[in-house]
Coordinates of N, CA, C and O in Angstrom, one line a residue:
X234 N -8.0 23.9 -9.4 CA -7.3 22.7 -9.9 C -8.0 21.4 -9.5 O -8.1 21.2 -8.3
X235 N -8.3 20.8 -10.1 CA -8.9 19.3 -10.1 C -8.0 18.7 -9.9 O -6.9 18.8 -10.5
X236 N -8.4 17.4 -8.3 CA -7.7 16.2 -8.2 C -7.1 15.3 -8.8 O -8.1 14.6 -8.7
X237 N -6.3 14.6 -9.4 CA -6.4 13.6 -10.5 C -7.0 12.4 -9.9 O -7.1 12.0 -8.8
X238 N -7.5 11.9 -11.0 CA -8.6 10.7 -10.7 C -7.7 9.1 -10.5 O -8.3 8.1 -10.2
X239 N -6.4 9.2 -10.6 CA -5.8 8.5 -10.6 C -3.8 8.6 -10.2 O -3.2 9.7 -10.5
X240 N -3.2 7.9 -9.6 CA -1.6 8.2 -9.1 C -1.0 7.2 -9.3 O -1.7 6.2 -9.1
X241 N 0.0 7.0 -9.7 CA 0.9 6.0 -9.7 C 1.6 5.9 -8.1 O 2.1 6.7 -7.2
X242 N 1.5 4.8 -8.1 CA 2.6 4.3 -6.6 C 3.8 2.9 -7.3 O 3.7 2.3 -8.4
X243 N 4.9 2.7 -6.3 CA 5.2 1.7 -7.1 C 5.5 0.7 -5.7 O 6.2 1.0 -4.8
X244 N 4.7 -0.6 -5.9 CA 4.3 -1.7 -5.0 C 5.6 -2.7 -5.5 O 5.7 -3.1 -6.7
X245 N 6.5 -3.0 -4.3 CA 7.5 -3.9 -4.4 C 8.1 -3.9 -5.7 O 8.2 -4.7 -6.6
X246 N 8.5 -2.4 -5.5 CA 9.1 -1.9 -6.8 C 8.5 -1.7 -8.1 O 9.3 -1.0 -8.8
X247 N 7.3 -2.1 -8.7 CA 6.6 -2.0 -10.0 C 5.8 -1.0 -9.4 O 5.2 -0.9 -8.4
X248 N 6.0 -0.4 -10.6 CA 4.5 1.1 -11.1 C 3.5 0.3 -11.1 O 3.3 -0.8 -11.8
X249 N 2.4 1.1 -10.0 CA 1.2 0.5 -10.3 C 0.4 1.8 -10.1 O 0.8 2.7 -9.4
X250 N -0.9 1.8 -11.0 CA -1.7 2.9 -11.1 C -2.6 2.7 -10.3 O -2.8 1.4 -10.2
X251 N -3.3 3.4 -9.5 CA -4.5 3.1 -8.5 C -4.8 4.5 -8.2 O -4.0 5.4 -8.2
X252 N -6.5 4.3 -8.0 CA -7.6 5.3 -7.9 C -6.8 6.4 -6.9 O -6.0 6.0 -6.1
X253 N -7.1 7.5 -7.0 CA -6.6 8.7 -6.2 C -7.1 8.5 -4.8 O -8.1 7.8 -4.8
X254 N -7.0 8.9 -3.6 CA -7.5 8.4 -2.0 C -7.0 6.9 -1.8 O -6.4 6.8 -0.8
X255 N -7.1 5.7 -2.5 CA -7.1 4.8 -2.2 C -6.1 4.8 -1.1 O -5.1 5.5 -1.0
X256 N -6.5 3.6 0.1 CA -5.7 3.9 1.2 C -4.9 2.2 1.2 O -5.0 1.2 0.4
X257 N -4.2 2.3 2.1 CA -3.5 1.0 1.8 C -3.9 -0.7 2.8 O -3.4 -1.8 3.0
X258 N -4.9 -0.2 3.0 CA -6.3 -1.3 3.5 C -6.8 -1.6 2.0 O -6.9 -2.8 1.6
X259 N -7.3 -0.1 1.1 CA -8.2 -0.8 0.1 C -7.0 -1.5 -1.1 O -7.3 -2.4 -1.9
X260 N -5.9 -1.0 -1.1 CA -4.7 -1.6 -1.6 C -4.7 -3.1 -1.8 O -5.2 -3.5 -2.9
X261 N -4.2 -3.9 -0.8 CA -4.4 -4.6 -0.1 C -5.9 -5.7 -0.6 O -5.8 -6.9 -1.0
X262 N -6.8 -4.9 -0.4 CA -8.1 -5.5 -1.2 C -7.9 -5.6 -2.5 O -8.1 -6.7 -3.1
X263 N -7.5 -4.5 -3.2 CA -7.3 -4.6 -4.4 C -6.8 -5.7 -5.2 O -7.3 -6.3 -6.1
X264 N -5.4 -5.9 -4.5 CA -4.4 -7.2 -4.7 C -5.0 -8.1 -4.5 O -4.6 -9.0 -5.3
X265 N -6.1 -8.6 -3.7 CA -6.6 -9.6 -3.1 C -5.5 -10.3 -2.1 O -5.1 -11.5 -2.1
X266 N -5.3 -9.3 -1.2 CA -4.2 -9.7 -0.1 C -4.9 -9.9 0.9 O -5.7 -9.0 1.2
X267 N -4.9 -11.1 2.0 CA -5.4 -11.1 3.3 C -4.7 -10.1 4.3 O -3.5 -10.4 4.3
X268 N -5.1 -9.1 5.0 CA -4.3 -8.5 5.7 C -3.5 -8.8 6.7 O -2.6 -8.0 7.0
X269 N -3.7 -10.3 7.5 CA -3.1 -10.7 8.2 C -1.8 -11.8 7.2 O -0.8 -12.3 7.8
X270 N -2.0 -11.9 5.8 CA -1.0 -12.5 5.6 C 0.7 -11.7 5.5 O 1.7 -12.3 5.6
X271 N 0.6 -10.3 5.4 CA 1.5 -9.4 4.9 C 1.4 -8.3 6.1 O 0.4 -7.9 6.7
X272 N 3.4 -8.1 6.2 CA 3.0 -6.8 6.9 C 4.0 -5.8 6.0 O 4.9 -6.2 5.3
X273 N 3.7 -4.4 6.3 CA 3.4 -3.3 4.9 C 4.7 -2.5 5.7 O 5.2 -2.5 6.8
X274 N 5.0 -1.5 4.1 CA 5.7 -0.6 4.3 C 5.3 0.4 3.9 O 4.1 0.4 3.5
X275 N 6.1 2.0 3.9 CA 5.2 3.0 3.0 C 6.2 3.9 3.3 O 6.3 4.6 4.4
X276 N 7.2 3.9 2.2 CA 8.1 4.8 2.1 C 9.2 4.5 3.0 O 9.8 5.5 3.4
X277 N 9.5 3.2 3.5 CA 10.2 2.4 4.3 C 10.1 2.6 5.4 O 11.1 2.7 6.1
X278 N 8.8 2.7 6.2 CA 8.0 3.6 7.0 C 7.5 1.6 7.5 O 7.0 0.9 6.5
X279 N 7.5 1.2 8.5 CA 6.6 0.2 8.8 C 5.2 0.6 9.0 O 5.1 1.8 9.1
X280 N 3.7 -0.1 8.9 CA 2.8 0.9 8.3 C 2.2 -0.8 9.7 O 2.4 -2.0 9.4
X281 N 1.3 -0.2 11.2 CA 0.7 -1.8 11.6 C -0.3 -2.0 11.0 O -0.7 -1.1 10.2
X282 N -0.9 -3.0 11.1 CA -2.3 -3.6 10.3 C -3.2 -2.4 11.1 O -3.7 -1.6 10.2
X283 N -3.3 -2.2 11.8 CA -4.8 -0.9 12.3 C -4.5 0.3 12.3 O -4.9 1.2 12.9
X284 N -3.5 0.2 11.4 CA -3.0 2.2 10.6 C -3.6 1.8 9.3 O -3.9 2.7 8.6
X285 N -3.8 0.6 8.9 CA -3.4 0.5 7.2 C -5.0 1.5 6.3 O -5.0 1.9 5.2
X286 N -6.2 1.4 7.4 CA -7.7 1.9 6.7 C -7.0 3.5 7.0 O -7.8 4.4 6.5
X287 N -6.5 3.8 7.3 CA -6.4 5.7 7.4 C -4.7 6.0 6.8 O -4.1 6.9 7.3
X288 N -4.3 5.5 6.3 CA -3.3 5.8 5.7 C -3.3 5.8 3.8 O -3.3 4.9 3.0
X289 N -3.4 7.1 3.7 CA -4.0 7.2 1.7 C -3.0 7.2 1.5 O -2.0 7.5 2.2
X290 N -3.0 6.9 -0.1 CA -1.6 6.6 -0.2 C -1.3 7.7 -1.0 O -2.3 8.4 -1.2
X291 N -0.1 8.2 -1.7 CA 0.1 9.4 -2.3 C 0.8 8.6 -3.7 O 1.1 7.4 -4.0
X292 N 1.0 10.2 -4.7 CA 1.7 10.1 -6.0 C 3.1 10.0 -5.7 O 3.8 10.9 -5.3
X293 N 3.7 7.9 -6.2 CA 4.8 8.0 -5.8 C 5.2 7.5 -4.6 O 6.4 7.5 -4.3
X294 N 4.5 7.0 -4.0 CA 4.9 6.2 -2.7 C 5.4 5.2 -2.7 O 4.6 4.4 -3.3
X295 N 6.1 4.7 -2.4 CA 6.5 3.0 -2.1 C 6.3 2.5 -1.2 O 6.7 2.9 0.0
X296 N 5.1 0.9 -1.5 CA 4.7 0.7 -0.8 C 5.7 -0.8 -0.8 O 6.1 -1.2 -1.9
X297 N 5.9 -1.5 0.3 CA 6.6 -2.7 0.3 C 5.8 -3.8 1.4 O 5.5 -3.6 2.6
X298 N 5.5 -5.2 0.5 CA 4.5 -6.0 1.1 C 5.5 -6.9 1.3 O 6.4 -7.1 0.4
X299 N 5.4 -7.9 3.0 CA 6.5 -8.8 3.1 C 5.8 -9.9 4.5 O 5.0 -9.8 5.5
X300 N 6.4 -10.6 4.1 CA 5.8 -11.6 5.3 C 5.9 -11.1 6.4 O 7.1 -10.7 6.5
X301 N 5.2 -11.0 7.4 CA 5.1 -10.7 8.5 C 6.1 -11.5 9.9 O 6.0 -12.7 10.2
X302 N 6.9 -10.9 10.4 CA 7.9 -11.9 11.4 C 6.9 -12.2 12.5 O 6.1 -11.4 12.9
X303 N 7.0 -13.4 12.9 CA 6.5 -13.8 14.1 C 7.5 -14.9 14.9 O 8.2 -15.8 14.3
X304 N 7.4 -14.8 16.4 CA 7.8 -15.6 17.5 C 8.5 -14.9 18.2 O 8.7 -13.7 18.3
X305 N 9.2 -16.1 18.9 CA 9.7 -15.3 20.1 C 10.8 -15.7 21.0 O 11.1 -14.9 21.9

């Protein structure tokens, strides 16, 4: 059985099609997202910025991009 060359995920709720493996580092690039501007979800899963290069994303994932909280 052959991989599919391509998966739907759906990014802040919209279906989006992206290459099969893609991980959610190259996501992220894709969008043309700074990584330090957003911090990520993945399946309501908090996802830190130095998981995001080894984390592939699958058929069907929800991924959720959101400002990042900071202070203190």
């Amino acid at each position: 059985m052959q991989r599919p060359l391509s998966i739907t995920i759906h990014l802040d709720e919209q279906p989006l099609e992206v290459p099969a493996g893609t991980t959610l580092a190259a996501l992220l690039a894709l969008q043309q997202r700074a990584p330090e501007s957003v911090a990520t979800a993945l399946n309501g899963l908090f996802v830190p910025r130095e998981a995001r290069t080894g984390t592939v994303l699958g058929h069907g994932d929800q991924v959720l991009l959101f400002k990042p909280i900071v202070g203190g």
